[in-house]
PDB file of C-alpha atoms in Angstrom:
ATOM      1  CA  UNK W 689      35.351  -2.904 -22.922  1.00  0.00           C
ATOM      2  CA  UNK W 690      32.079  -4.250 -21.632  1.00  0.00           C
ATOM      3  CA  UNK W 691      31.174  -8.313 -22.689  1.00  0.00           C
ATOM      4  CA  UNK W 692      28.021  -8.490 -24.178  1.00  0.00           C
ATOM      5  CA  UNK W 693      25.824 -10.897 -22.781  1.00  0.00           C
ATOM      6  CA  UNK W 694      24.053 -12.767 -25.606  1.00  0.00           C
ATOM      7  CA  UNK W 695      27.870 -13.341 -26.846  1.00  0.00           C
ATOM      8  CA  UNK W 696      28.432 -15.058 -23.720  1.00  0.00           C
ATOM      9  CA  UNK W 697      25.197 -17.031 -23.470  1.00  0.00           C
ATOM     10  CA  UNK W 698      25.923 -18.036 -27.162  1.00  0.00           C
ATOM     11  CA  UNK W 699      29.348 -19.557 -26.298  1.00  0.00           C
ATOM     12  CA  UNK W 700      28.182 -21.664 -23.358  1.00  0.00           C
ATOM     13  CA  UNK W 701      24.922 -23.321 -25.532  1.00  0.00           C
ATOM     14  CA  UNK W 702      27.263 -24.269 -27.808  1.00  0.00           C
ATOM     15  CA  UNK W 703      30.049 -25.881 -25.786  1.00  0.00           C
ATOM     16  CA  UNK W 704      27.938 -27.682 -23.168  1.00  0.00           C
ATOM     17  CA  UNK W 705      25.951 -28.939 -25.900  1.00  0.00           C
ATOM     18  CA  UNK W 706      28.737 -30.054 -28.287  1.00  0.00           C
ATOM     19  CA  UNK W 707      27.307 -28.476 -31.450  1.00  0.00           C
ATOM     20  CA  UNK W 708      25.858 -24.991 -32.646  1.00  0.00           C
ATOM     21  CA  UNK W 709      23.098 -27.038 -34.150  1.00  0.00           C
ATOM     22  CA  UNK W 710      21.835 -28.291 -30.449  1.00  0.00           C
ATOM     23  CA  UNK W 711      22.759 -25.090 -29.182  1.00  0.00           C
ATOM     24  CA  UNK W 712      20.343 -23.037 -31.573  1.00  0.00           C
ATOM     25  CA  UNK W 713      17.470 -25.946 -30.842  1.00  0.00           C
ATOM     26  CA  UNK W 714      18.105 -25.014 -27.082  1.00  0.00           C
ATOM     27  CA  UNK W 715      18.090 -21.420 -27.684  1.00  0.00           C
ATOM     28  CA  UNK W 716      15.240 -21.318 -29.946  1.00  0.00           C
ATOM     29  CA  UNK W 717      17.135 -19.271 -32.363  1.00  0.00           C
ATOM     30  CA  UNK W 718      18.691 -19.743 -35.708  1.00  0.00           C
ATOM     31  CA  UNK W 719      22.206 -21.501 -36.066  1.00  0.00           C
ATOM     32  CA  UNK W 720      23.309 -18.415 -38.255  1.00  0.00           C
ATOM     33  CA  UNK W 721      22.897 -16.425 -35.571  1.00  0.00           C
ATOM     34  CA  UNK W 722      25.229 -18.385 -32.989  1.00  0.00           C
ATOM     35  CA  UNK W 723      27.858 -18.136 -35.468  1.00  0.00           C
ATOM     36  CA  UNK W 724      27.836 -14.412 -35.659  1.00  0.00           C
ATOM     37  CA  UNK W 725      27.672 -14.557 -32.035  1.00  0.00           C
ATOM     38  CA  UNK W 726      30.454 -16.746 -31.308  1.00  0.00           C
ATOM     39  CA  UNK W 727      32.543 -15.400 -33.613  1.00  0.00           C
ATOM     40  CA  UNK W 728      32.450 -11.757 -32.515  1.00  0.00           C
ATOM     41  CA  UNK W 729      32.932 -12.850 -28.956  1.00  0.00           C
ATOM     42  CA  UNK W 730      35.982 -14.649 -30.520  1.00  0.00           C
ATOM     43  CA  UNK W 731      37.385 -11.481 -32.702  1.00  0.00           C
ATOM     44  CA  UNK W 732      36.266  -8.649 -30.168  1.00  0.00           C
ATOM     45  CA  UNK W 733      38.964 -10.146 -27.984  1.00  0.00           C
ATOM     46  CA  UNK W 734      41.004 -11.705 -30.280  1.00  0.00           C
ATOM     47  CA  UNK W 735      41.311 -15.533 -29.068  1.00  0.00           C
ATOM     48  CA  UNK W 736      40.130 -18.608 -29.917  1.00  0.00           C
ATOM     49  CA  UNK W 737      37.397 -20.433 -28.235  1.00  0.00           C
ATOM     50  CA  UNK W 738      36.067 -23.097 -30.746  1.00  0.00           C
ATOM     51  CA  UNK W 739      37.546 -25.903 -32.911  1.00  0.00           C
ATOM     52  CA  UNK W 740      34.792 -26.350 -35.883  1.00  0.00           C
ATOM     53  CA  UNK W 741      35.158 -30.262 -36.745  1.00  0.00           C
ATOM     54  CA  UNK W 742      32.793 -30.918 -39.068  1.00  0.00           C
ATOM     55  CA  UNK W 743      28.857 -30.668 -36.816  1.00  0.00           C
ATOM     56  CA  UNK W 744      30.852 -31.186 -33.801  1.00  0.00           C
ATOM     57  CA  UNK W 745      33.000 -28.908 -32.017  1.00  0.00           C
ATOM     58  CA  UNK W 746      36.270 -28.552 -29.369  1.00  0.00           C
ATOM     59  CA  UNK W 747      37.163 -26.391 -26.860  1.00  0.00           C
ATOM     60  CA  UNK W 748      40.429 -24.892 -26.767  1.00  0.00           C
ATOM     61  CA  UNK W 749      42.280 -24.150 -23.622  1.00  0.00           C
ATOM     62  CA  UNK W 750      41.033 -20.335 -23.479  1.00  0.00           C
ATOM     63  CA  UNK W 751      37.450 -22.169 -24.565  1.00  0.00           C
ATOM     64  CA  UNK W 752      37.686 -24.519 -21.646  1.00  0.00           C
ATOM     65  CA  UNK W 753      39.006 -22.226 -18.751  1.00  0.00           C
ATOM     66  CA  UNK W 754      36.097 -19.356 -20.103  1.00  0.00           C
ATOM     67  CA  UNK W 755      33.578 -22.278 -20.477  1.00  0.00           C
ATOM     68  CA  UNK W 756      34.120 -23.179 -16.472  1.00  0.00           C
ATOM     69  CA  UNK W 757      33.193 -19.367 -16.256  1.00  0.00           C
ATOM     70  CA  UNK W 758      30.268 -19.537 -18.171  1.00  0.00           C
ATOM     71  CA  UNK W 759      29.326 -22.515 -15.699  1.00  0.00           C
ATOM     72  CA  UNK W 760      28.614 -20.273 -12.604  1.00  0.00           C
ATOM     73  CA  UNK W 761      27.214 -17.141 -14.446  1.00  0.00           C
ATOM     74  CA  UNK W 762      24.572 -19.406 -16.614  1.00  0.00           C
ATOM     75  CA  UNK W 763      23.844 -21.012 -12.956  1.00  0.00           C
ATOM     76  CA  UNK W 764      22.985 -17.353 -11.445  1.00  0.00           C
ATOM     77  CA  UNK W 765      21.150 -16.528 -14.473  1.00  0.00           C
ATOM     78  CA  UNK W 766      18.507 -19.381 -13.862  1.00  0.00           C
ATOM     79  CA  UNK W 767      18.503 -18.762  -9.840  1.00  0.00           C
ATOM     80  CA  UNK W 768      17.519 -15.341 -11.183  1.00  0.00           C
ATOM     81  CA  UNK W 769      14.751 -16.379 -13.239  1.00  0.00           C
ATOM     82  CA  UNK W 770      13.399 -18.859 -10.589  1.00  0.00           C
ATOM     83  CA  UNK W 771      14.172 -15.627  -8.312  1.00  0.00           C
ATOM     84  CA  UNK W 772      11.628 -13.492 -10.474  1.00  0.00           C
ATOM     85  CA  UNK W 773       9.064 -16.181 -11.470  1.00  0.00           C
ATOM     86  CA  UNK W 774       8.140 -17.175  -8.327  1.00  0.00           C
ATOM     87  CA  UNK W 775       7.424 -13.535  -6.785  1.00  0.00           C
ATOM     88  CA  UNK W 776       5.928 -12.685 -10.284  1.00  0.00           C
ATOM     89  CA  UNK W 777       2.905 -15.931  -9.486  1.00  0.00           C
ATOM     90  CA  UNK W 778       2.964 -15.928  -6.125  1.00  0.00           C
ATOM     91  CA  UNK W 779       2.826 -12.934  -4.262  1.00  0.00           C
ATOM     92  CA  UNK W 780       5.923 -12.801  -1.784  1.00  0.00           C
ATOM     93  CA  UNK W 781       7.858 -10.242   0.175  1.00  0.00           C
ATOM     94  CA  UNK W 782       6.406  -7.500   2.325  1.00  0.00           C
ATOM     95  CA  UNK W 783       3.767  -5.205   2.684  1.00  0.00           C
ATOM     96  CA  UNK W 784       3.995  -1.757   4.656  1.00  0.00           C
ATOM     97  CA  UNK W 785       0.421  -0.051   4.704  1.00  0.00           C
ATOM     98  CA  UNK W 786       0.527   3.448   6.207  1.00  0.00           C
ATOM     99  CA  UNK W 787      -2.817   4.452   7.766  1.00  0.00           C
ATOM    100  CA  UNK W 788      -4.770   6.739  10.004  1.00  0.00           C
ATOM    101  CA  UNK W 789      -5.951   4.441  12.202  1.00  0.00           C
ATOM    102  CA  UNK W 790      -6.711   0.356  12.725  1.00  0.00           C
ATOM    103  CA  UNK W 791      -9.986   0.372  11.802  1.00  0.00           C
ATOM    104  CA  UNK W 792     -10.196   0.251   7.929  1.00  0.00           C
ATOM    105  CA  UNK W 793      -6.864  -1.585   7.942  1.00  0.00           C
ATOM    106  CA  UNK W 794      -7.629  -4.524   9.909  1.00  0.00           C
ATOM    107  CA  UNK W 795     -10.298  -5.350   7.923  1.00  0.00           C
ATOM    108  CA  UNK W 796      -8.158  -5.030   4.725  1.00  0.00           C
ATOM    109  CA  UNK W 797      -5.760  -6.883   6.210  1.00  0.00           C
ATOM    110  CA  UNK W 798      -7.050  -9.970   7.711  1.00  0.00           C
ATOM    111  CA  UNK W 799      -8.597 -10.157   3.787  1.00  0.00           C
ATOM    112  CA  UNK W 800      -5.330  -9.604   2.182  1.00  0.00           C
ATOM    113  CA  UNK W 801      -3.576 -12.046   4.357  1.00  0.00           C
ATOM    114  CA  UNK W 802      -5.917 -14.923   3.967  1.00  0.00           C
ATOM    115  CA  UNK W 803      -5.142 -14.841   0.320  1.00  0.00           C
ATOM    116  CA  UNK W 804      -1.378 -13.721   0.590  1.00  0.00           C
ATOM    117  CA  UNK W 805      -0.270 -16.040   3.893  1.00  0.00           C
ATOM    118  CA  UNK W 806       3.264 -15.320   2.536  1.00  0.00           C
ATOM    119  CA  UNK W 807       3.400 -11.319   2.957  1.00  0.00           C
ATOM    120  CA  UNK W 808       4.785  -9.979   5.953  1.00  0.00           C
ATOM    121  CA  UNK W 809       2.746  -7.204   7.035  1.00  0.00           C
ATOM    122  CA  UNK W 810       3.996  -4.184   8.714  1.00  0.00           C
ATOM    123  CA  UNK W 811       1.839  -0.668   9.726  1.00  0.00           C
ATOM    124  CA  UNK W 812       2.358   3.055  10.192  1.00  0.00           C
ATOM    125  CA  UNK W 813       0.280   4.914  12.278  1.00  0.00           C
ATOM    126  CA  UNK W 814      -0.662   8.235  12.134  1.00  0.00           C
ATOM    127  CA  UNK W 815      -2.982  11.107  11.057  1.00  0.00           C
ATOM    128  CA  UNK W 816      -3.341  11.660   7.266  1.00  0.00           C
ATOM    129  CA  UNK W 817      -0.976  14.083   6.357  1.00  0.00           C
ATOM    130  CA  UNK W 818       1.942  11.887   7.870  1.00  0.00           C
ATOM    131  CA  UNK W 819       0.409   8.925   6.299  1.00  0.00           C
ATOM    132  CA  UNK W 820       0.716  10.646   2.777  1.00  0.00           C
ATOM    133  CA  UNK W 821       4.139  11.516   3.480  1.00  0.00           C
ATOM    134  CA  UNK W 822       5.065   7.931   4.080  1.00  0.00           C
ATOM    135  CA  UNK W 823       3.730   7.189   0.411  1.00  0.00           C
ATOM    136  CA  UNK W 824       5.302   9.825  -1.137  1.00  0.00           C
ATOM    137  CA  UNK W 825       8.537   9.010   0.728  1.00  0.00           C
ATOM    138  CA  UNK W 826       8.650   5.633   0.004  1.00  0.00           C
ATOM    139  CA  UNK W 827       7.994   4.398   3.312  1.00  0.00           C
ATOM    140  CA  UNK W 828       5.160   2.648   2.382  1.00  0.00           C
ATOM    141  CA  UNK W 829       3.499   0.327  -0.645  1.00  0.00           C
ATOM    142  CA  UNK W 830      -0.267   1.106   0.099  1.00  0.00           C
ATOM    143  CA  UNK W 831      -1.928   3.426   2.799  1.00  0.00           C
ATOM    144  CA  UNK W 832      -5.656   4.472   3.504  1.00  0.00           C
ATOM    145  CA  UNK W 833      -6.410   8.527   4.651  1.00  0.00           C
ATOM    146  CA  UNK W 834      -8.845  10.810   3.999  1.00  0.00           C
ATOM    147  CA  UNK W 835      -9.374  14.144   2.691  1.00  0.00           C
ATOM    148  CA  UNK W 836      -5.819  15.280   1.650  1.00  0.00           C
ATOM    149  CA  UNK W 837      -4.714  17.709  -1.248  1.00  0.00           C
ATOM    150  CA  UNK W 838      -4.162  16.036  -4.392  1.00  0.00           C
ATOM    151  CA  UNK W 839      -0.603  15.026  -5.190  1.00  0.00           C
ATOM    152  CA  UNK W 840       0.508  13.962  -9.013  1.00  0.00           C
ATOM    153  CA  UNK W 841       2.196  11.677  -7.166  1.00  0.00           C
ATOM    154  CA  UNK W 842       0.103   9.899  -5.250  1.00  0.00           C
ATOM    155  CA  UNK W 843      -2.917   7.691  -7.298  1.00  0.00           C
ATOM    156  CA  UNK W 844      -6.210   7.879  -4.946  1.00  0.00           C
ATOM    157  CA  UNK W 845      -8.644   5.063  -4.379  1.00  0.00           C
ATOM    158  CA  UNK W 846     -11.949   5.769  -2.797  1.00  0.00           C
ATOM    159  CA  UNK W 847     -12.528   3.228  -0.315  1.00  0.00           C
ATOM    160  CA  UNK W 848     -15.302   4.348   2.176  1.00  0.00           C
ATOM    161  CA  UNK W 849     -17.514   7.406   3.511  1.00  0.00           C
ATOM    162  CA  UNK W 850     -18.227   7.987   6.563  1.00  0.00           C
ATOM    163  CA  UNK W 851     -20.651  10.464   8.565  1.00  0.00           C
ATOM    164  CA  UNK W 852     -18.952  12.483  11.685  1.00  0.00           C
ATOM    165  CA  UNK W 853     -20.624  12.342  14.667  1.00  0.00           C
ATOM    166  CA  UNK W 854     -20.285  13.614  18.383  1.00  0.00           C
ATOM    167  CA  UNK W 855     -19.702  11.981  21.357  1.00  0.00           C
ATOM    168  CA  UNK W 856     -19.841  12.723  25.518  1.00  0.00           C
ATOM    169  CA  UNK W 857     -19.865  10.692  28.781  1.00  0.00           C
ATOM    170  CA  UNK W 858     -22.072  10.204  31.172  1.00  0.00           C
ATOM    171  CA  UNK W 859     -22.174  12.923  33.284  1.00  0.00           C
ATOM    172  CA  UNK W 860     -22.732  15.074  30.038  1.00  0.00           C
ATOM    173  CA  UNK W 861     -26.507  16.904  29.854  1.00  0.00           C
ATOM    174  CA  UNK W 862     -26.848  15.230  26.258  1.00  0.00           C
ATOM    175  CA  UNK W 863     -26.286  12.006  27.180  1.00  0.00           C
ATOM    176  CA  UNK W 864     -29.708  11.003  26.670  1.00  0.00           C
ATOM    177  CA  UNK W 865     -29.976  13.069  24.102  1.00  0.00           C
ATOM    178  CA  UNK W 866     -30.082  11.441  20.096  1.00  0.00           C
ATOM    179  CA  UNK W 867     -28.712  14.807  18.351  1.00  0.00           C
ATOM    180  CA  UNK W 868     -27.314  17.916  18.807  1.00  0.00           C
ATOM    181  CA  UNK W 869     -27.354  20.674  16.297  1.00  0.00           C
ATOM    182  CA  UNK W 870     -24.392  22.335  15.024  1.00  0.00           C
ATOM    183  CA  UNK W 871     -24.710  25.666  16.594  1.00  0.00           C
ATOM    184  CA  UNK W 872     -24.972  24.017  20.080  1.00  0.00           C
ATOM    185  CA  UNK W 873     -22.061  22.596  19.801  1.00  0.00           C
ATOM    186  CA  UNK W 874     -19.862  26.439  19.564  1.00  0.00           C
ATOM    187  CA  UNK W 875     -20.718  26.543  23.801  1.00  0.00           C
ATOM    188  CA  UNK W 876     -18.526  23.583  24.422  1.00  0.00           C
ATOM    189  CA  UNK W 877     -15.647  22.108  25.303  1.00  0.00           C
ATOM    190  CA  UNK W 878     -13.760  20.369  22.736  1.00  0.00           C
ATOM    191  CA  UNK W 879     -11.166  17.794  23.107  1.00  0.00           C
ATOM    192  CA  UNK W 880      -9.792  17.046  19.800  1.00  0.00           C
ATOM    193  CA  UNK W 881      -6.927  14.973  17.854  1.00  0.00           C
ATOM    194  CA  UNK W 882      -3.756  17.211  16.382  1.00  0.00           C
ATOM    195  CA  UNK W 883      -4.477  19.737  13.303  1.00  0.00           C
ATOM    196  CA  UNK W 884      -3.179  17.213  10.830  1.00  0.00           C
ATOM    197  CA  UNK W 885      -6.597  14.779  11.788  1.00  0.00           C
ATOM    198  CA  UNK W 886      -9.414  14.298   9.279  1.00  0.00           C
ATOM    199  CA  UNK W 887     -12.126  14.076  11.344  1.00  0.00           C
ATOM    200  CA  UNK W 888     -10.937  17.455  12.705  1.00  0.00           C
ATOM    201  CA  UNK W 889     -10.500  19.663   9.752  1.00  0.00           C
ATOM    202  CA  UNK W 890     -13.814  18.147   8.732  1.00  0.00           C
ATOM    203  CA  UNK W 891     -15.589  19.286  11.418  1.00  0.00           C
ATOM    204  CA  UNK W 892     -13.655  22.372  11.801  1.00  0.00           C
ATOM    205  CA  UNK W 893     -14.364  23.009   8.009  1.00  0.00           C
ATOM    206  CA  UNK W 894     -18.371  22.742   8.414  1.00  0.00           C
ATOM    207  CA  UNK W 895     -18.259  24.928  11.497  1.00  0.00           C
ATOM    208  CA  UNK W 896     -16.500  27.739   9.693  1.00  0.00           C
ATOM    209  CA  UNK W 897     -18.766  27.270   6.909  1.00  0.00           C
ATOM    210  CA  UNK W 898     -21.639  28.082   9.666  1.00  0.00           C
ATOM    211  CA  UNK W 899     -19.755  30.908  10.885  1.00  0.00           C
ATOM    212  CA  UNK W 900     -19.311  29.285  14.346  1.00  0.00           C
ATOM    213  CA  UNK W 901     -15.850  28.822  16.219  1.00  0.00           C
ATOM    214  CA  UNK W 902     -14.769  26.064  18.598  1.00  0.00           C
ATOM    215  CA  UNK W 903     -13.922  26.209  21.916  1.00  0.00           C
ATOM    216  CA  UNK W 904     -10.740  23.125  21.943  1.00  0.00           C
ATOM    217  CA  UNK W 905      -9.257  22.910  25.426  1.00  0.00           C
ATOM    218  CA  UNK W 906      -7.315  20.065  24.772  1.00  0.00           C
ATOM    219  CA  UNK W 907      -5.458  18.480  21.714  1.00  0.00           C
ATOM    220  CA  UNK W 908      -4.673  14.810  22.094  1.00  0.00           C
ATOM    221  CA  UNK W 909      -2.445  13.114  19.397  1.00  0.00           C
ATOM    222  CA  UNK W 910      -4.131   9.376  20.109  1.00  0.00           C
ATOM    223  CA  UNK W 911      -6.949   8.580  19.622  1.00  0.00           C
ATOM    224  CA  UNK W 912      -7.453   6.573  22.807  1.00  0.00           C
ATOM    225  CA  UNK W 913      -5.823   9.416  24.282  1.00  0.00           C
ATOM    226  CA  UNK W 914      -9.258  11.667  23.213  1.00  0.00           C
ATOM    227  CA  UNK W 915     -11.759   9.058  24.285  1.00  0.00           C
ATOM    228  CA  UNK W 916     -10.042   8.667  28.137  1.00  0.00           C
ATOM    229  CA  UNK W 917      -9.986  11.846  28.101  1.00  0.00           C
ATOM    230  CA  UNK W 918     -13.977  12.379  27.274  1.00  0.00           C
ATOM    231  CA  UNK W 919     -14.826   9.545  29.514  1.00  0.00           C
ATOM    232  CA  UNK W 920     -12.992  11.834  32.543  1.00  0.00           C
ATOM    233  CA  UNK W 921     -15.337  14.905  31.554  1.00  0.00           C
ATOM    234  CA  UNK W 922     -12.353  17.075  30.157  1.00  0.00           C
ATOM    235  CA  UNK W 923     -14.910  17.899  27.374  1.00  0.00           C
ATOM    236  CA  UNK W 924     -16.597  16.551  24.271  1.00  0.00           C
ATOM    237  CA  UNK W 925     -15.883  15.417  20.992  1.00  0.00           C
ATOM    238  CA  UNK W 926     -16.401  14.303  17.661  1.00  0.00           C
ATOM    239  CA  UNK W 927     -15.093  11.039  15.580  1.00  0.00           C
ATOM    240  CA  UNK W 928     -15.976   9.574  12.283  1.00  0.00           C
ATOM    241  CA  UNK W 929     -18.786   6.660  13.563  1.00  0.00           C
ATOM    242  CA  UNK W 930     -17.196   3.752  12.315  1.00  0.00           C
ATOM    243  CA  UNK W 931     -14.459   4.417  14.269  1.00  0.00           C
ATOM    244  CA  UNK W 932     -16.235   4.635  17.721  1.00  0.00           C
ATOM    245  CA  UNK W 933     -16.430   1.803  19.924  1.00  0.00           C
ATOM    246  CA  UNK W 934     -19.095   1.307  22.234  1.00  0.00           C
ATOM    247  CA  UNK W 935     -18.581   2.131  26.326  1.00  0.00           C
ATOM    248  CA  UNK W 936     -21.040   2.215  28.982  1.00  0.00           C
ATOM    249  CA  UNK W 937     -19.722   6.028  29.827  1.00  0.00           C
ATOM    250  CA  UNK W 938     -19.670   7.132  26.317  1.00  0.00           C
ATOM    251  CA  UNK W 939     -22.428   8.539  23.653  1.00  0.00           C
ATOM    252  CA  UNK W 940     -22.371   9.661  20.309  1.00  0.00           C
ATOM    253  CA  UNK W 941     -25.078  12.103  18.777  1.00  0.00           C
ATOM    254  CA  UNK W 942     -26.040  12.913  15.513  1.00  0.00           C
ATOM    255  CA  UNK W 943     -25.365  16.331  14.035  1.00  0.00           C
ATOM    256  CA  UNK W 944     -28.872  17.827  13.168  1.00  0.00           C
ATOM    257  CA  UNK W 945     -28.796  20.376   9.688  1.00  0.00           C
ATOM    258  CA  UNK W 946     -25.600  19.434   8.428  1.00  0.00           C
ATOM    259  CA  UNK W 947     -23.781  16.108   7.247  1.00  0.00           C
ATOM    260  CA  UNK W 948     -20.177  16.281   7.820  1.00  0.00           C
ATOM    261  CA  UNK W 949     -18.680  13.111   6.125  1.00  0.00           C
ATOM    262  CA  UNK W 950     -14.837  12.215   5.937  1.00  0.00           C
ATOM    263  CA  UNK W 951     -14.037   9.852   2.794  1.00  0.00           C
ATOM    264  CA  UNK W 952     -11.333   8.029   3.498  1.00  0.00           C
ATOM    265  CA  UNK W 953      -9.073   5.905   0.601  1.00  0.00           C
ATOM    266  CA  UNK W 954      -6.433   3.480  -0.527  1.00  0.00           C
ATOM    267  CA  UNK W 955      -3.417   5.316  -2.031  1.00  0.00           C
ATOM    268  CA  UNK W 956       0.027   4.166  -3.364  1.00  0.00           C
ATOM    269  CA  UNK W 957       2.486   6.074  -5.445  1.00  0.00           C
ATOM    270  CA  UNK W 958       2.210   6.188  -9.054  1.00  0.00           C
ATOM    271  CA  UNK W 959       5.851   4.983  -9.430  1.00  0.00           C
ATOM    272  CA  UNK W 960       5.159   1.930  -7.850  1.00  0.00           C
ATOM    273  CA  UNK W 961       1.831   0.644  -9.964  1.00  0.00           C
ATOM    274  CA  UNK W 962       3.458  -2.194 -11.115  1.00  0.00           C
ATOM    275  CA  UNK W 963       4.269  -4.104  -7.722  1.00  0.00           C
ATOM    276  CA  UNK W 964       2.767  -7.211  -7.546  1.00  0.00           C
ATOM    277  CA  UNK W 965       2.132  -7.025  -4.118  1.00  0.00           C
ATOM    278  CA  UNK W 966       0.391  -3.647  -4.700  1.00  0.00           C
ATOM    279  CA  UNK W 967      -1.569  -4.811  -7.196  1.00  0.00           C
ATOM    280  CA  UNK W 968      -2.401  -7.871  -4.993  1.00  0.00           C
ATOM    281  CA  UNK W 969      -3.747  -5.368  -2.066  1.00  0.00           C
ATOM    282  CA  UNK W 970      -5.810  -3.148  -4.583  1.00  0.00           C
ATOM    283  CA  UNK W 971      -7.340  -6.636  -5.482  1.00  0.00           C
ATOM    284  CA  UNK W 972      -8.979  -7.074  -2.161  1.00  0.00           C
ATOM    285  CA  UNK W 973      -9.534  -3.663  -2.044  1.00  0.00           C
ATOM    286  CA  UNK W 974     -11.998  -4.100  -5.167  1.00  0.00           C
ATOM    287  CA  UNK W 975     -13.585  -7.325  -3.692  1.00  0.00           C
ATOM    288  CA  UNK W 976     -14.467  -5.436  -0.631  1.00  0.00           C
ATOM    289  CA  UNK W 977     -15.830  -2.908  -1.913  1.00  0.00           C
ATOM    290  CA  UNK W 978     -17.880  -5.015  -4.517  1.00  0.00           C
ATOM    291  CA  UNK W 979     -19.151  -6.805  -1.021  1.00  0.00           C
ATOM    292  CA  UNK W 980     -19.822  -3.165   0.320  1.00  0.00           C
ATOM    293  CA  UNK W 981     -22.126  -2.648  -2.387  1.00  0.00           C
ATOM    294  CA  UNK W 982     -23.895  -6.162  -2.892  1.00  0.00           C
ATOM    295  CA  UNK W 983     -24.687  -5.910   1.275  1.00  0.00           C
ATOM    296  CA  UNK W 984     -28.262  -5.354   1.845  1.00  0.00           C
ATOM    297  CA  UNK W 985     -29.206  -1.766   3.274  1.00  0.00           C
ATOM    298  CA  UNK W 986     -30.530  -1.490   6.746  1.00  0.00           C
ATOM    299  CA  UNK W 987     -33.190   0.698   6.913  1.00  0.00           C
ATOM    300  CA  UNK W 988     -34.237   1.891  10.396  1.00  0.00           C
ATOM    301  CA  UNK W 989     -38.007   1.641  11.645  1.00  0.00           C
ATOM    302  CA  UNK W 990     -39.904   4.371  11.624  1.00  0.00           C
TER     303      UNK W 990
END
């Protein structure tokens, strides 16, 4: 036979505070109540806990010994609470963000953390469809990707858009060049990240749409791997442009008659909605973006 609880809690109100008319003050409930309570804590296991004198009362020896009990598991109970109510206003604990790559997620992170100083912060790295499996797994709280299926699972946040663009090194004929157009680009070289890479099926997906094909000599996981790789002349590729990082060797061109854009987002699993630190990171999420859109446009001269 299981105890009940408010049986318990009932009992120990009314013997640490001498009276079930204290006790039901404390408790915020009514003294009829207590009574019942008590008393079929008393009958469900036949004993006797109380000795009703008048508005006071006595512990017996069973009373005494269970009260002592009652001590330690009313003591856990409010370590509990204290437990809960400070991660429920303050958000504590840890954070692991999934993602395809550091971009996005430093700057979501150094914006989390100065709000959040007490989250410890952990990343995945990799392409999108591993970073979607982390969610989905339970790997991760929050993760940004781009351009997966859509999972009933998984609840998707646009975050940013971004346009693809080319790049080649020095020794490249288009280095000087400001654009290339797409069907130049089926006579060369391609080194590009593995099959699971946005920026890859997106530009693999607008060159099939052109009927063109792709000539990829090498497939680099890294990213860093693709760019060294570039910069030694292996061959050419493409990235999405806030991701490239300027280098003396290295150029990127615009794509003429086609825009090939890669939306990336936040996503968490739909299980999870109510985490408070989850919550917390969609927060900053939603203040970035609101910055995104109050930042003044650059326009370029004509």
């Amino acid at each position: 036979m299981s105890i009940v609880f408010s049986r318990i809690r009932a009992f120990h109100a009314v013997a640490a505070h001498g009276g079930f008319t204290a006790a039901a003050r404390v408790l915020n409930v009514g003294q009829p109540t207590l009574t019942v309570q008590v008393k079929e804590l008393e009958e469900s296991y036949g004993v006797e806990l109380l000795i009703r004198k008048s508005r006071m009362v006595a512990l017996t020896e069973t009373g005494a010994a269970l009260f002592e009990i009652t001590r330690g598991i009313m003591t856990f109970c409010d370590e509990a609470h204290e437990l809960l109510a400070a991660h429920g206003q303050s958000t504590i604990g840890q954070l692991r963000l999934a993602t395809v790559g550091p971009f996005h997620a430093t700057e979501i992170l150094a914006a989390f953390n100065r709000d959040h100083p007490g989250v410890q912060i952990s990343t995945l790295l990799g392409n999108s469809e591993r970073t979607l499996r982390h969610i989905i797994d339970f790997e991760a709280e929050v993760a940004i990707l781009a351009e997966v299926p859509d999972d009933p699972r998984v609840i998707m946040i646009p975050y940013r858009t971004h346009r693809v663009v080319v790049f080649v090194n020095g020794d490249h004929p288009w280095f000087n060049r400001k654009s290339v157009k797409l069907q130049e680009l089926a006579d060369q070289r391609f080194v590009l990240r593995e099959r699971g890479s946005t920026t890859r099926r997106a530009f693999e997906a607008a060159m099939q749409d052109a009927g063109l094909k792709i000539n990829p000599v090498f497939e680099i996981e890294s990213r860093e791997g693709v760019w060294k790789a570039v910069e030694r002349g292996l061959g050419i590729s493409v990235v999405a442009d806030f991701e490239f990082v300027p280098h003396p060797n290295l150029r990127t061109l615009e794509i003429q008659g086609r825009a090939i854009r890669t939306q990336y987002s936040v996503a968490y699993h739909r299980d999870r909605a109510h985490s408070p630190i989850i919550k917390a990171f969609l927060d900053t999420v939603s203040e970035m973006k609101a910055g995104f859109a109050k930042a003044p446009v650059k326009r370029q001269r004509a």
